[in-house]
Coordinates of C-alpha atoms in Angstrom, one line a residue:
M1 CA -0.2 0.1 0.1
L2 CA 2.8 2.5 1.0
V3 CA 4.6 1.9 -2.3
A4 CA 1.4 2.2 -4.1
S5 CA 0.7 5.5 -2.5
V6 CA 4.5 6.7 -3.0
Q7 CA 4.7 5.5 -6.6
A8 CA 1.4 7.4 -7.5
V9 CA 3.4 10.7 -7.3
A10 CA 6.2 9.6 -9.8
Q11 CA 6.0 11.2 -13.4
D12 CA 7.1 9.7 -16.4
P13 CA 8.4 12.2 -18.5
E14 CA 7.5 10.8 -21.4
K15 CA 3.6 10.3 -20.6
P16 CA 0.9 13.0 -19.8
K17 CA 0.5 13.8 -16.1
P18 CA -3.0 12.6 -15.3
Q19 CA -2.6 14.2 -11.6
T20 CA -4.8 17.3 -11.2
K21 CA -3.0 18.5 -8.5
R22 CA 0.3 18.8 -7.1
V23 CA 1.7 16.4 -5.0
Q24 CA 4.8 16.4 -2.7
T25 CA 7.1 13.6 -2.7
V26 CA 7.9 11.2 0.3
G27 CA 11.6 11.4 1.7
A28 CA 13.9 8.6 2.2
W29 CA 13.8 8.9 6.2
A30 CA 10.0 9.2 6.2
F31 CA 9.7 6.2 3.6
K32 CA 12.1 4.0 5.8
R33 CA 9.8 4.5 8.9
L34 CA 6.3 4.2 7.1
S35 CA 8.1 0.8 5.2
A36 CA 9.0 -0.4 8.6
A37 CA 5.4 0.0 9.7
H38 CA 3.8 -1.6 6.9
E39 CA 6.2 -4.4 7.0
A40 CA 5.3 -4.8 11.0
L41 CA 1.4 -4.5 10.2
A42 CA 1.8 -7.3 7.6
R43 CA 3.2 -9.6 10.4
E44 CA 0.3 -8.3 12.7
K45 CA 2.9 -6.7 15.0
Y46 CA 0.9 -4.0 16.0
D47 CA 3.1 -2.5 18.8
E48 CA 6.3 -2.4 16.5
A49 CA 4.1 -0.6 13.8
L50 CA 3.2 1.7 16.1
V51 CA 6.8 2.6 17.2
A52 CA 8.0 3.4 13.9
L53 CA 5.1 5.4 13.3
E54 CA 5.6 7.1 16.6
E55 CA 9.2 8.0 15.7
M56 CA 8.0 9.5 12.6
K57 CA 5.1 11.5 14.1
A58 CA 7.7 13.3 16.5
R59 CA 9.3 14.9 13.6
S60 CA 8.0 18.6 13.0
S61 CA 9.5 18.7 9.4
L62 CA 7.2 16.6 7.8
N63 CA 5.5 17.9 4.8
A64 CA 1.8 17.3 4.0
Y65 CA 2.2 14.3 2.1
E66 CA 3.9 12.4 4.7
Q67 CA 1.6 13.5 7.3
A68 CA -1.1 12.5 5.2
L69 CA 0.4 8.9 4.7
L70 CA 1.3 8.9 8.6
G71 CA -2.5 9.3 9.4
Q72 CA -3.3 6.7 6.7
T73 CA -1.3 4.3 8.1
Y74 CA -2.5 4.9 11.8
G75 CA -5.8 4.0 10.3
Y76 CA -4.7 0.6 8.9
I77 CA -3.3 -0.5 11.9
Y78 CA -6.2 0.8 14.1
A79 CA -8.8 -1.0 11.9
S80 CA -6.8 -4.0 11.9
Q81 CA -6.9 -4.4 15.7
G82 CA -10.6 -3.7 15.6
K83 CA -10.0 -0.2 17.2
Y84 CA -12.7 1.6 14.7
A85 CA -12.9 4.9 16.6
P86 CA -9.1 5.9 16.7
A87 CA -9.1 4.4 13.0
V88 CA -12.0 6.7 11.9
E89 CA -10.0 9.5 13.5
A90 CA -7.0 8.7 11.6
F91 CA -8.4 8.5 8.1
E92 CA -10.4 11.5 8.7
A93 CA -7.2 13.4 9.8
C94 CA -5.5 12.1 6.7
L95 CA -8.2 13.1 4.2
S96 CA -8.2 16.5 5.9
L97 CA -4.8 17.3 4.9
G98 CA -5.4 16.9 1.2
G99 CA -1.9 15.6 0.4
L100 CA -2.5 12.2 -1.4
P101 CA -2.8 11.7 -4.9
D102 CA -6.4 11.2 -6.0
E103 CA -6.5 7.3 -6.0
V104 CA -4.8 6.9 -2.8
Q105 CA -7.2 9.7 -1.4
R106 CA -10.3 7.8 -3.1
N107 CA -9.0 4.5 -1.3
T108 CA -8.9 6.4 1.9
Q109 CA -12.3 7.7 1.3
Y110 CA -13.6 4.0 1.1
N111 CA -12.0 2.9 3.7
L112 CA -13.5 5.7 5.9
A113 CA -16.7 4.9 4.8
Q114 CA -16.7 1.5 5.6
L115 CA -15.7 2.4 8.7
Y116 CA -18.7 4.5 9.5
V117 CA -20.9 1.7 8.8
V118 CA -19.2 -0.4 11.3
Q119 CA -19.7 2.7 13.7
E120 CA -23.6 2.7 12.5
R121 CA -22.7 6.3 11.5
F122 CA -24.8 5.9 8.3
D123 CA -25.3 9.7 7.9
D124 CA -21.5 10.2 7.2
A125 CA -20.9 7.0 5.4
V126 CA -23.6 7.9 2.6
R127 CA -22.0 11.3 2.5
V128 CA -18.6 9.8 2.0
F129 CA -19.6 7.5 -0.4
Q130 CA -21.5 9.5 -2.5
E131 CA -18.5 11.5 -3.0
W132 CA -16.3 8.6 -3.8
F133 CA -19.1 7.2 -6.3
S134 CA -18.9 10.5 -7.9
K135 CA -15.0 10.0 -8.8
T136 CA -14.5 6.1 -9.1
E137 CA -15.2 4.6 -12.5
N138 CA -16.6 1.2 -12.3
P139 CA -17.2 0.6 -8.5
S140 CA -16.7 -3.0 -7.5
A141 CA -19.7 -5.2 -6.6
D142 CA -18.9 -5.0 -2.9
A143 CA -18.5 -1.2 -3.2
H144 CA -22.6 -1.3 -4.2
Y145 CA -23.2 -3.5 -1.2
V146 CA -21.3 -1.7 1.2
Y147 CA -22.9 1.7 0.3
A148 CA -26.5 -0.3 0.1
I149 CA -26.2 -1.2 4.0
A150 CA -25.6 2.4 4.4
L151 CA -28.7 3.7 2.5
Y152 CA -30.9 0.8 3.7
Q153 CA -29.7 1.8 7.6
K154 CA -30.5 5.5 6.8
G155 CA -33.6 4.7 5.6
D156 CA -33.4 5.2 1.7
R157 CA -34.9 1.9 0.9
S158 CA -35.2 2.8 -2.9
A159 CA -31.5 3.8 -3.5
A160 CA -30.2 1.1 -1.1
L161 CA -32.2 -1.4 -3.6
A162 CA -30.5 0.0 -6.6
Q163 CA -27.2 -0.3 -5.0
G164 CA -28.2 -4.3 -3.9
E165 CA -29.3 -4.9 -7.7
L166 CA -26.0 -3.2 -8.8
A167 CA -23.8 -5.4 -6.3
I168 CA -25.9 -8.8 -7.3
E169 CA -25.7 -7.7 -11.0
K170 CA -21.7 -7.1 -10.9
A171 CA -20.6 -10.3 -8.8
K172 CA -18.9 -12.9 -10.2
K173 CA -21.0 -15.1 -8.1
P174 CA -23.8 -15.1 -5.9
V175 CA -23.1 -13.9 -2.7
Q176 CA -25.8 -15.0 0.0
A177 CA -25.8 -11.6 2.4
W178 CA -26.4 -9.6 -0.8
L179 CA -29.0 -11.8 -2.1
Q180 CA -30.7 -11.2 1.4
L181 CA -30.5 -7.9 1.1
V182 CA -32.4 -7.5 -2.1
L183 CA -34.9 -10.3 -1.0
A184 CA -36.0 -8.0 2.2
L185 CA -36.4 -5.1 0.1
Y186 CA -38.4 -6.6 -2.5
F187 CA -40.7 -8.4 0.4
E188 CA -41.0 -4.8 1.8
N189 CA -42.1 -3.3 -1.9
K190 CA -44.3 -6.4 -2.1
E191 CA -42.6 -7.5 -5.4
Y192 CA -43.3 -11.0 -4.8
Q193 CA -42.3 -12.2 -8.3
K194 CA -38.7 -10.6 -8.1
A195 CA -38.3 -11.9 -4.5
I196 CA -39.3 -15.5 -6.2
G197 CA -36.5 -15.3 -8.4
V198 CA -34.0 -14.4 -5.6
L199 CA -35.5 -17.2 -3.5
E200 CA -35.1 -19.7 -6.2
T201 CA -31.4 -18.8 -6.5
L202 CA -31.3 -18.9 -2.5
V203 CA -33.2 -22.8 -2.0
S204 CA -30.9 -23.7 -5.1
L205 CA -27.5 -22.7 -3.6
F206 CA -28.1 -22.1 -0.1
P207 CA -30.7 -24.2 1.0
K208 CA -31.7 -23.2 4.4
K209 CA -35.4 -23.8 5.6
I210 CA -36.0 -20.3 5.8
Y211 CA -35.6 -19.6 2.3
W212 CA -38.2 -22.5 1.6
I213 CA -40.7 -21.1 3.9
Q214 CA -40.0 -17.5 2.5
L215 CA -40.9 -18.9 -1.0
S216 CA -43.6 -20.8 -0.5
A217 CA -45.0 -17.4 1.5
A218 CA -44.4 -15.5 -1.7
Y219 CA -46.2 -17.8 -4.2
A220 CA -49.1 -17.6 -1.5
Q221 CA -48.9 -13.8 -1.8
L222 CA -49.4 -14.2 -5.7
D223 CA -52.2 -16.3 -4.6
D224 CA -50.6 -19.3 -6.6
Q225 CA -51.7 -21.7 -3.7
K226 CA -50.7 -24.9 -5.6
K227 CA -46.9 -23.6 -5.7
A228 CA -47.0 -22.6 -2.2
L229 CA -47.9 -26.3 -1.1
A230 CA -45.5 -27.6 -3.6
V231 CA -42.6 -25.6 -2.3
L232 CA -43.6 -26.2 1.5
A233 CA -44.3 -30.3 1.0
L234 CA -40.9 -30.3 -0.6
A235 CA -39.1 -28.4 2.3
R236 CA -41.0 -31.1 4.3
A237 CA -39.6 -34.1 2.3
Q238 CA -36.1 -33.1 3.0
G239 CA -36.7 -32.9 6.7
M240 CA -37.0 -28.9 7.1
L241 CA -40.5 -28.5 8.8
T242 CA -39.5 -29.3 12.3
E243 CA -41.9 -26.8 13.9
G244 CA -45.5 -27.2 15.1
R245 CA -46.6 -23.8 13.1
E246 CA -44.9 -25.0 10.2
L247 CA -46.7 -28.3 9.9
I248 CA -50.0 -26.8 10.7
H249 CA -49.3 -24.4 8.2
L250 CA -48.6 -27.0 5.7
A251 CA -51.9 -28.8 6.8
Q252 CA -53.6 -25.6 6.1
L253 CA -52.3 -25.7 2.5
Y254 CA -53.4 -29.2 1.9
L255 CA -56.8 -28.4 2.7
Y256 CA -57.2 -25.4 0.8
N257 CA -55.9 -27.3 -2.0
D258 CA -58.4 -29.7 -1.4
I259 CA -56.1 -32.6 -0.4
P260 CA -57.8 -33.3 3.4
Y261 CA -55.9 -36.8 3.9
Q262 CA -52.8 -35.3 3.1
A263 CA -53.3 -32.6 5.8
G264 CA -54.6 -35.2 8.2
Q265 CA -51.7 -37.4 7.7
V266 CA -49.2 -34.5 8.5
L267 CA -51.3 -33.2 11.8
E268 CA -51.6 -37.2 13.1
E269 CA -47.7 -37.5 12.6
G270 CA -47.1 -34.1 14.1
L271 CA -49.0 -35.0 17.0
A272 CA -47.5 -38.5 17.5
T273 CA -44.2 -37.1 17.5
G274 CA -44.8 -34.4 19.7
K275 CA -43.8 -31.6 17.1
V276 CA -47.6 -30.3 16.9
E277 CA -49.2 -29.3 20.4
A278 CA -52.2 -30.9 21.4
T279 CA -54.6 -28.1 21.4
P280 CA -58.2 -27.7 20.7
D281 CA -57.6 -25.8 17.6
T282 CA -55.4 -28.5 16.3
W283 CA -57.9 -31.5 17.4
R284 CA -60.4 -29.4 15.4
L285 CA -58.2 -29.1 12.3
L286 CA -57.3 -33.2 12.1
S287 CA -61.1 -33.4 12.6
E288 CA -61.8 -31.0 9.7
A289 CA -59.2 -32.8 7.6
W290 CA -60.6 -36.1 8.4
V291 CA -64.3 -35.2 7.7
N292 CA -63.2 -33.4 4.2
A293 CA -61.3 -36.9 3.6
R294 CA -64.5 -38.7 4.1
E295 CA -62.9 -40.7 7.0
R296 CA -65.6 -40.0 9.8
G297 CA -64.7 -42.3 12.3
K298 CA -61.2 -40.8 12.4
A299 CA -62.7 -37.6 12.8
Q300 CA -64.6 -38.3 16.0
G301 CA -61.6 -38.7 18.5
P302 CA -60.1 -35.5 17.4
L303 CA -63.4 -33.7 17.3
E304 CA -64.3 -34.9 20.8
Q305 CA -60.9 -33.7 22.2
A306 CA -61.5 -30.3 20.4
A307 CA -64.8 -30.2 21.6
A308 CA -63.8 -30.9 25.6
G309 CA -61.3 -28.0 25.1
S310 CA -63.6 -25.6 23.5
A311 CA -64.9 -22.8 25.2
T312 CA -68.4 -23.1 23.2
G313 CA -70.5 -25.8 22.6
D314 CA -70.4 -25.8 18.9
L315 CA -67.7 -28.5 18.1
Y316 CA -69.9 -30.9 20.2
V317 CA -72.6 -30.1 17.8
R318 CA -70.1 -31.0 14.7
L319 CA -69.4 -34.1 16.8
A320 CA -72.9 -34.9 16.8
Q321 CA -73.7 -34.4 13.2
I322 CA -71.3 -37.0 12.8
Q323 CA -72.8 -39.3 14.9
I324 CA -76.0 -38.9 13.4
D325 CA -74.7 -39.5 9.9
R326 CA -73.3 -42.8 11.1
E327 CA -76.8 -43.4 13.2
E328 CA -75.2 -43.3 16.2
W329 CA -78.3 -41.8 18.1
R330 CA -77.5 -42.6 21.7
A331 CA -73.9 -41.2 21.2
A332 CA -75.3 -38.2 19.3
S333 CA -77.7 -37.3 22.2
Q334 CA -75.2 -37.7 24.5
S335 CA -72.8 -35.1 22.2
L336 CA -75.5 -32.6 22.0
T337 CA -76.6 -32.6 25.9
R338 CA -72.9 -31.8 26.5
A339 CA -73.1 -29.0 23.8
I340 CA -75.9 -27.4 25.5
Q341 CA -74.4 -27.6 28.5
K342 CA -71.4 -25.9 27.6
G343 CA -73.4 -23.1 26.1
K344 CA -72.7 -20.2 24.2
L345 CA -74.0 -22.0 20.9
T346 CA -74.3 -20.0 17.6
D347 CA -78.0 -21.4 17.0
P348 CA -79.5 -23.0 20.5
G349 CA -82.8 -23.6 18.6
S350 CA -81.7 -26.1 16.4
V351 CA -79.4 -27.8 18.8
Q352 CA -82.6 -28.7 20.7
L353 CA -84.3 -29.8 17.6
L354 CA -81.5 -31.8 16.6
L355 CA -81.2 -33.7 20.3
G356 CA -85.0 -33.9 20.1
I357 CA -84.2 -36.0 16.6
A358 CA -81.3 -37.9 18.1
S359 CA -83.4 -38.7 21.5
A360 CA -86.5 -39.8 19.6
S361 CA -84.5 -42.1 16.9
A362 CA -83.0 -43.8 20.2
E363 CA -86.7 -43.9 21.5
Q364 CA -85.3 -41.7 24.4
W365 CA -89.0 -40.4 24.7
Q366 CA -89.0 -38.1 27.6
Q367 CA -85.6 -36.5 26.6
A368 CA -86.9 -35.9 23.0
R369 CA -90.1 -34.6 24.3
V370 CA -88.1 -32.1 26.8
A371 CA -85.8 -31.2 23.7
F372 CA -88.8 -30.4 21.4
Q373 CA -90.4 -28.3 23.8
A374 CA -87.3 -26.3 24.1
A375 CA -86.9 -25.9 20.3
A376 CA -90.3 -25.1 19.7
Q377 CA -89.5 -21.5 21.9
F378 CA -87.7 -20.7 18.9
E379 CA -89.7 -19.2 16.4
K380 CA -88.0 -20.8 13.2
N381 CA -87.8 -24.4 14.8
R382 CA -91.4 -24.0 16.1
L383 CA -93.3 -25.5 13.6
T384 CA -91.1 -28.6 13.1
A385 CA -90.6 -29.1 17.0
E386 CA -94.2 -29.1 17.2
A387 CA -94.9 -31.8 14.5
W388 CA -92.1 -34.0 16.0
L389 CA -94.2 -33.8 19.6
A390 CA -97.1 -35.0 17.9
Q391 CA -95.4 -37.9 16.4
I392 CA -93.8 -38.6 19.8
Q393 CA -97.3 -38.6 20.9
D394 CA -98.9 -40.9 18.6
E395 CA -95.9 -43.3 18.8
T396 CA -96.2 -43.4 22.8
A397 CA -99.8 -43.9 22.8
Q398 CA -99.3 -47.4 21.5
P399 CA -98.3 -50.1 24.4
Q400 CA -95.5 -51.6 22.3
S401 CA -93.8 -48.1 21.8
A402 CA -94.1 -47.1 25.8
P403 CA -91.7 -44.3 26.8
Q404 CA -88.6 -45.2 28.0
P405 CA -87.1 -44.1 31.0
A406 CA -84.8 -41.2 30.7
P407 CA -81.2 -42.3 31.0

């Protein structure tokens, strides 16, 4: 670095002079101390490097160029030690002297801007980067990325995205951190189609669970539920879905795409392994999967669990409907009784009517009569309930149909 800095002022008399400002030279005495400091720095002998600089610093006859190189070298040493505050001060002092050749001055600006980012002085970083970019032809991909970070942290999301995209465009190979930054900005902007392109690169080169989940979410945002499901199912096949909420989401996608049997399998396996917590909502979702898959026998157990933990009696009503479909009249009667006891029903009159029907079908005449009388108190159920009461009256009037005692 020192040799490059010194050579930058050498002029070939046969070539045009590119410098736009006059630059002083480095004397032999200063060059020797600077060389010693840089050699020690290369060997990570920081104390030795600082001794060489302290000897040079004590000399009062240094010209502006030598002072600038002195500050620059201090900055390199402190930065290499992770001492960013004194490194920043050294680079700032170096630049304030204005004694460096243009190229060396730009390199020092670039180092200072990076340190500002490390120190989270993003306003300063953006200010220095703006000046550096205005004087630099074909900036590197790394420069675009660091500038993008500073802009993002400063709150200029649009400019940050433009710089991030340039970094990715110029990169010789995909860099995960750069892709992550651009991806975050695409999601912020709700540019889901562009996010999908980035995520497809990420899952291909850096196949982490988070990227598979984000890719599924991006497809869902575009209302492509089939691809959202396919991506998440593939992640599960690779053993990436290890948390209950992930498996539940997968089951919900199966249900949304009318594939209920697989939803039931995912939830049953999750419950069996303990990955999915056995909550009323989980049992309800499992029962819904089995009902939709026409596996009503499998649905009853989960629905009983869900109903027992529910705050309302509606799930007991749903259980009773399955039991009625299977002509399990006494079981349905018990479920409906529990529903009424739990309360907070969406349609209490219809539940009483259903209890009457189940009880009558089980020849539990007294219980049926009480239920129909309760149902008749609701206007929309009154005529049907009265018709059933009349039928019960006819049935119980015959000796062979004598009412049985209520359980």
